[in-house]
GROMACS .gro file of C-alpha atoms in nm:
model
  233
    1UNK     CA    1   0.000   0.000   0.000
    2UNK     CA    2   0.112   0.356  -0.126
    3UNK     CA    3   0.104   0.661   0.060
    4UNK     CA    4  -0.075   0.897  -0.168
    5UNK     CA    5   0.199   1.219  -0.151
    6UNK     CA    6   0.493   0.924  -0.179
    7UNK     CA    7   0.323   0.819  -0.485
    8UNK     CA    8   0.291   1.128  -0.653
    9UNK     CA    9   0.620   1.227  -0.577
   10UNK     CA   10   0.757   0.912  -0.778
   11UNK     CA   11   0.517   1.022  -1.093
   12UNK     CA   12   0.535   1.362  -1.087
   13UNK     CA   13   0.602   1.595  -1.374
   14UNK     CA   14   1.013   1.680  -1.285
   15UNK     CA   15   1.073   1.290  -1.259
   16UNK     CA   16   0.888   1.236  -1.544
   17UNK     CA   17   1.061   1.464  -1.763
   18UNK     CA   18   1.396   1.342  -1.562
   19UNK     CA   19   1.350   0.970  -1.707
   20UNK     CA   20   1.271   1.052  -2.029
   21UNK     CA   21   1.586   1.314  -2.083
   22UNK     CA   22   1.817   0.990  -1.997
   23UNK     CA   23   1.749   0.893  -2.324
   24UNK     CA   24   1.965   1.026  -2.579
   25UNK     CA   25   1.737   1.053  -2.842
   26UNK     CA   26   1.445   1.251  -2.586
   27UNK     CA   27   1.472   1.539  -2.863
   28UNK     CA   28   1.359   1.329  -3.108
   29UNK     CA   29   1.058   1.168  -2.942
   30UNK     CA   30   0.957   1.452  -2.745
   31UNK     CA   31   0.852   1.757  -2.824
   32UNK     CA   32   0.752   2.118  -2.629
   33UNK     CA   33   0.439   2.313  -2.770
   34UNK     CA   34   0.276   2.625  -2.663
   35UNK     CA   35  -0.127   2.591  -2.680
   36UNK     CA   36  -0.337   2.882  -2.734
   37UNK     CA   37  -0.645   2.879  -2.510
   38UNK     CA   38  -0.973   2.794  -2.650
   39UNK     CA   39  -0.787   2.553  -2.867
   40UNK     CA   40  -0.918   2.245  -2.902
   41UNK     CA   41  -0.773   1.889  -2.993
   42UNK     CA   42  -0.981   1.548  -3.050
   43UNK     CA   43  -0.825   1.245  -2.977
   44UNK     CA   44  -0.891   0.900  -3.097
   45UNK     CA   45  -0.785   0.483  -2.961
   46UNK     CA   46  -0.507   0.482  -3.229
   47UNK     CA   47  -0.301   0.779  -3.153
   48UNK     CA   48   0.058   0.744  -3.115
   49UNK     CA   49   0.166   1.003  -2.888
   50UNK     CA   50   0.072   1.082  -2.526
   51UNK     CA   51   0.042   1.423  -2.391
   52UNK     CA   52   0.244   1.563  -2.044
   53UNK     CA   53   0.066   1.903  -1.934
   54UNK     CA   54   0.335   2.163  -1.834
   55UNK     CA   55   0.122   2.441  -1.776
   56UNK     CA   56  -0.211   2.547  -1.735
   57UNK     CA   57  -0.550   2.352  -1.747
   58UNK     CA   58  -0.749   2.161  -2.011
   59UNK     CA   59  -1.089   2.025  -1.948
   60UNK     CA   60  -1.106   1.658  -2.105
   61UNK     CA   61  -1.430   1.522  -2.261
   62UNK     CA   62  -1.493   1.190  -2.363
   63UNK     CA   63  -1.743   1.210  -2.622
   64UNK     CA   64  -1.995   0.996  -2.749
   65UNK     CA   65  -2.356   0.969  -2.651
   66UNK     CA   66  -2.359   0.763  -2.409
   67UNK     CA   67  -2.051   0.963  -2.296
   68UNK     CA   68  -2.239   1.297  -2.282
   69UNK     CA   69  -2.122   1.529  -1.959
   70UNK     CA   70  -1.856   1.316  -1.875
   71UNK     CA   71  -1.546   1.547  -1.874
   72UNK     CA   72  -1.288   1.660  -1.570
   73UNK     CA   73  -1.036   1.959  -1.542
   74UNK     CA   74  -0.674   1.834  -1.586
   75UNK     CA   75  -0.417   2.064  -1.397
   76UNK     CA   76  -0.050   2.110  -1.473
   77UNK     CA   77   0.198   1.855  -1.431
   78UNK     CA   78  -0.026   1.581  -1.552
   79UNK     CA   79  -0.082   1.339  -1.822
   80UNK     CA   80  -0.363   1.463  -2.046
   81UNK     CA   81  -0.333   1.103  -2.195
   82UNK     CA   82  -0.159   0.775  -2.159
   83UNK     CA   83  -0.208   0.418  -2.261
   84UNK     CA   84  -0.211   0.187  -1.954
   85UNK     CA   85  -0.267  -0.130  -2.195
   86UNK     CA   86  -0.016  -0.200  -2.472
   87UNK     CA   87  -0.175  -0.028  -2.792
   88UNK     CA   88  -0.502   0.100  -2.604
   89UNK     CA   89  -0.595   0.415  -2.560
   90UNK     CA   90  -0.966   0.446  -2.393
   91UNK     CA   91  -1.237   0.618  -2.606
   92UNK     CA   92  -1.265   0.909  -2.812
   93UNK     CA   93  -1.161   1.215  -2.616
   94UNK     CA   94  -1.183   1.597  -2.671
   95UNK     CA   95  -0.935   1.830  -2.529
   96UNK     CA   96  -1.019   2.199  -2.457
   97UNK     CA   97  -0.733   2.455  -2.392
   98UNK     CA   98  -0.874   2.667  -2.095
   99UNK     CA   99  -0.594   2.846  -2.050
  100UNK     CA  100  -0.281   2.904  -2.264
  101UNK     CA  101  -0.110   2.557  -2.227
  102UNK     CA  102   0.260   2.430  -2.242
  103UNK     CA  103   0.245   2.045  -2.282
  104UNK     CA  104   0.493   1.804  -2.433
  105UNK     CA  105   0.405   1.569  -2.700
  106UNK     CA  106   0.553   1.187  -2.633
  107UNK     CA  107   0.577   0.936  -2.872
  108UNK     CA  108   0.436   0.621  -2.706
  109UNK     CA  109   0.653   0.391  -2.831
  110UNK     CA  110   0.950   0.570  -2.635
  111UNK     CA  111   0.709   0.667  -2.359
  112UNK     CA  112   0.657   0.287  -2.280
  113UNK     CA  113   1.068   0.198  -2.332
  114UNK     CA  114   1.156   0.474  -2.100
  115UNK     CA  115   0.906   0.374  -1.851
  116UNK     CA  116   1.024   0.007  -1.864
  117UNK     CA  117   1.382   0.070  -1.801
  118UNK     CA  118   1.354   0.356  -1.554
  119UNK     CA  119   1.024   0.316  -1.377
  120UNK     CA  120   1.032  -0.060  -1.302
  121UNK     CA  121   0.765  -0.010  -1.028
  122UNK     CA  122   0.520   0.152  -1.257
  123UNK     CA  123   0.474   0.420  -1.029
  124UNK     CA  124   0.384   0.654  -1.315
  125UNK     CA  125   0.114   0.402  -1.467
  126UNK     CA  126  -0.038   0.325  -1.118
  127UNK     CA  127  -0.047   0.718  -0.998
  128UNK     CA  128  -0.214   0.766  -1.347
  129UNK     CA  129  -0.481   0.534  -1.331
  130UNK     CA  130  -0.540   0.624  -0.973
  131UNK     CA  131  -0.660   0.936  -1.061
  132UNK     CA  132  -0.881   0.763  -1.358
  133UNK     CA  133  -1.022   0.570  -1.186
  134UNK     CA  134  -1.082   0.863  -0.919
  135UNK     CA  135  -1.251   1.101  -1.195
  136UNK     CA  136  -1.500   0.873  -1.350
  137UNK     CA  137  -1.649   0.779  -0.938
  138UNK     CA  138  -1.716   1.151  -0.899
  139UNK     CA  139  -1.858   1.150  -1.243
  140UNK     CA  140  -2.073   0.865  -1.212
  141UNK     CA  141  -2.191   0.981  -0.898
  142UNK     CA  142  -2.226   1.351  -1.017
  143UNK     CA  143  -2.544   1.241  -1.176
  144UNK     CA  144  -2.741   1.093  -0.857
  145UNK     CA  145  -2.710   1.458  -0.687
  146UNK     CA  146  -2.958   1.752  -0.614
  147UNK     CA  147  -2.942   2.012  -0.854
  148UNK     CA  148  -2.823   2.280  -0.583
  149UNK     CA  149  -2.571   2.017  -0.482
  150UNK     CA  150  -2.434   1.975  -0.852
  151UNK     CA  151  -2.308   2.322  -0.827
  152UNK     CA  152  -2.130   2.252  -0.451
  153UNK     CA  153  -2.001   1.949  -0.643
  154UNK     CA  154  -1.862   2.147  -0.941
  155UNK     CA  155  -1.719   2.418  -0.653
  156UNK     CA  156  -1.582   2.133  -0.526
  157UNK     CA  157  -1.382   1.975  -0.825
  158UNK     CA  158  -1.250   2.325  -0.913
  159UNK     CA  159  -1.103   2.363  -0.580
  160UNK     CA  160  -0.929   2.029  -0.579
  161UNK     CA  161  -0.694   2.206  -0.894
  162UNK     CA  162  -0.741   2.557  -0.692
  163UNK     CA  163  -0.452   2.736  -0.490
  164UNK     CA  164  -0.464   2.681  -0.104
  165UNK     CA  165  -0.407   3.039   0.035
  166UNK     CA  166  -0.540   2.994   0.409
  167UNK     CA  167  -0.634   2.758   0.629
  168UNK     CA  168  -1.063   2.624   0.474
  169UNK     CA  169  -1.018   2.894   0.195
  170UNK     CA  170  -0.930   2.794  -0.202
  171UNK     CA  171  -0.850   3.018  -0.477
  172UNK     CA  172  -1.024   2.908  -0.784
  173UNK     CA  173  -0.831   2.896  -1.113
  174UNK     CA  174  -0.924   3.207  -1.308
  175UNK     CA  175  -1.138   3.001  -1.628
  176UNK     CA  176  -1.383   2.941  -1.433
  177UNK     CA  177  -1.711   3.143  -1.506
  178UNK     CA  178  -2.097   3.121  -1.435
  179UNK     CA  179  -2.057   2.944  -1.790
  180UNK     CA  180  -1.806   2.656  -1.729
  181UNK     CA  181  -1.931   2.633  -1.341
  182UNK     CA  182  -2.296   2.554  -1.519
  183UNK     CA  183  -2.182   2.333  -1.763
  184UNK     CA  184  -1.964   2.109  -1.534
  185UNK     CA  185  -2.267   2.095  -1.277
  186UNK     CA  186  -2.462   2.013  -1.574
  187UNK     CA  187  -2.739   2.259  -1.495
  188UNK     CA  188  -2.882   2.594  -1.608
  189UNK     CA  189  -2.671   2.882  -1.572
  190UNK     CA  190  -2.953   3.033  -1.404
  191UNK     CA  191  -2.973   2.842  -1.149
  192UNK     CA  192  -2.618   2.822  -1.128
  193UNK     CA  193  -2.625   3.169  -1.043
  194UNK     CA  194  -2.881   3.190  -0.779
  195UNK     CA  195  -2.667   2.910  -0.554
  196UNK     CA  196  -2.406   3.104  -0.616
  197UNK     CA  197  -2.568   3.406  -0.479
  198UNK     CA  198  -2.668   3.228  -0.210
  199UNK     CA  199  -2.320   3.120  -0.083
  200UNK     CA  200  -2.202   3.503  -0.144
  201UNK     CA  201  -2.495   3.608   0.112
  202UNK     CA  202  -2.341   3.308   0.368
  203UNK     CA  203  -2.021   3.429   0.359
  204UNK     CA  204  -1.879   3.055   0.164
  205UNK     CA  205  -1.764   3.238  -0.139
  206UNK     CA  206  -1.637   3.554  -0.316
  207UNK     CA  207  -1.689   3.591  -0.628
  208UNK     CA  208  -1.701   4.009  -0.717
  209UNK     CA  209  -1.356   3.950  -0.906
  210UNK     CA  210  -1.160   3.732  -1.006
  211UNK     CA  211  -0.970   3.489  -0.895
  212UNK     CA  212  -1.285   3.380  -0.720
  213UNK     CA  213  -1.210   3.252  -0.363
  214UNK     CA  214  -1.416   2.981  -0.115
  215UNK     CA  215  -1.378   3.141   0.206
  216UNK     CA  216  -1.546   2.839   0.374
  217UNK     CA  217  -1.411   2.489   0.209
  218UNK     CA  218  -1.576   2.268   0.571
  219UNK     CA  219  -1.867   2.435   0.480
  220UNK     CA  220  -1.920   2.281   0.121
  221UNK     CA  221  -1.740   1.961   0.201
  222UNK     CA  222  -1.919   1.842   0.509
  223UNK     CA  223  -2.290   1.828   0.253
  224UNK     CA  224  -2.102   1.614   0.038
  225UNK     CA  225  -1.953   1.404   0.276
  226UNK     CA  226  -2.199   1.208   0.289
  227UNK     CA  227  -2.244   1.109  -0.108
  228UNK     CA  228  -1.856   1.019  -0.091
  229UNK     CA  229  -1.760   1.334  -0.275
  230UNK     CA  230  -1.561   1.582  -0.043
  231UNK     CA  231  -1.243   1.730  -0.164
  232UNK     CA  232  -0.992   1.564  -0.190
  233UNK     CA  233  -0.590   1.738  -0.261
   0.00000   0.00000   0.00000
């Protein structure tokens, strides 16, 4: 059994990039891009390259019908993408740019040879389907909330890729708008807006300017508690 921050230590984005650079030939089979936001990318089972997020945030949806609504914010320092199974990449995917991006582009082929010889212990592949695995609960279970709670629950995910900047308080990441907050909840922006307004008038949230800020993170955690999805950092 892991401990979660040992885990992510072993996979994060510096050691990545530090096992991959052993190779020689990381020039060739890895590439640095600059992603303007807004952009958007669609990805497909047979691609051959995985992508390593840098900077910024992208919001990953798999599409499909019966795939509708099911999407998650990815932060910085994560794999947008990555094969777990030889030659199997899950579903179609769309990736928005929500910010101006950095990412590197691996080739998989090299991915999966660097990974062999350096990461024995697949700590990489197991912190990366962790958080899966993590994302599609909480979407699955997204579905069987209240409508006011949807919003908490969309507060909630934003958070978990928010700055800590006190003790119970999170500064959101500056995408997020009445818009996006509506759309993740999977609700009416109208609505949207009135819980909103109702956790300005309690003090939970500040949201005059941005970045937006929950003063009260207990608060909003402790009524979701119960479903099984509280934050989680």
């Amino acid at each position: 059994m892991y401990d979660k921050d040992e885990l992510r230590s072993f996979a994060s984005f510096a050691t990545i990039l530090k096992i991959l650079k052993r190779d020689p030939n990381f020039n060739k089979y890895c590439t640095q891009h600059r992603v303007p936001k807004g952009s958007i990318i669609t990805l497909n089972p047979e691609r051959k390259d995985s992508y390593l997020l840098e900077s910024g945030y992208v919001k990953y949806d798999y599409t499909g019908k019966s795939s509708e609504g099911y999407y998650y914010v990815i932060p910085a320092g994560r794999f947008i993408s990555l094969p777990v199974v030889k030659n199997q990449f899950t579903l179609y995917a769309q990736v928005t740019a929500l910010t101006e991006l950095i990412w590197w582009k691996i080739d998989v082929e090299f991915l999966k040879k660097m990974l062999q010889l350096e990461d024995p212990r697949n700590y990489v592949m197991l912190n990366y389907s962790i958080e899966v695995a993590y994302k599609m609960y909480i979407i699955s279970k997204k579905y069987l909330l209240s409508a006011e709670n949807r919003v908490y629950f969309a507060l909630l995910r934003c958070a978990e890729v928010g700055i800590k900047v006190a003790d119970n308080q999170v500064e959101l990441p500056t995408f997020i708008t009445y818009d996006l907050l509506a759309e993740f909840a999977g609700i009416s922006k109208g609505y949207t807006s009135t819980v909103l307004g109702e956790l300005r008038d309690n003090g939970v949230l500040i949201s005059s300017k941005k970045p937006w800020v929950i003063t009260d993170l207990t608060w909003l955690n402790n009524i979701l508690k119960l479903e099984g999805l509280g934050y989680i950092n």
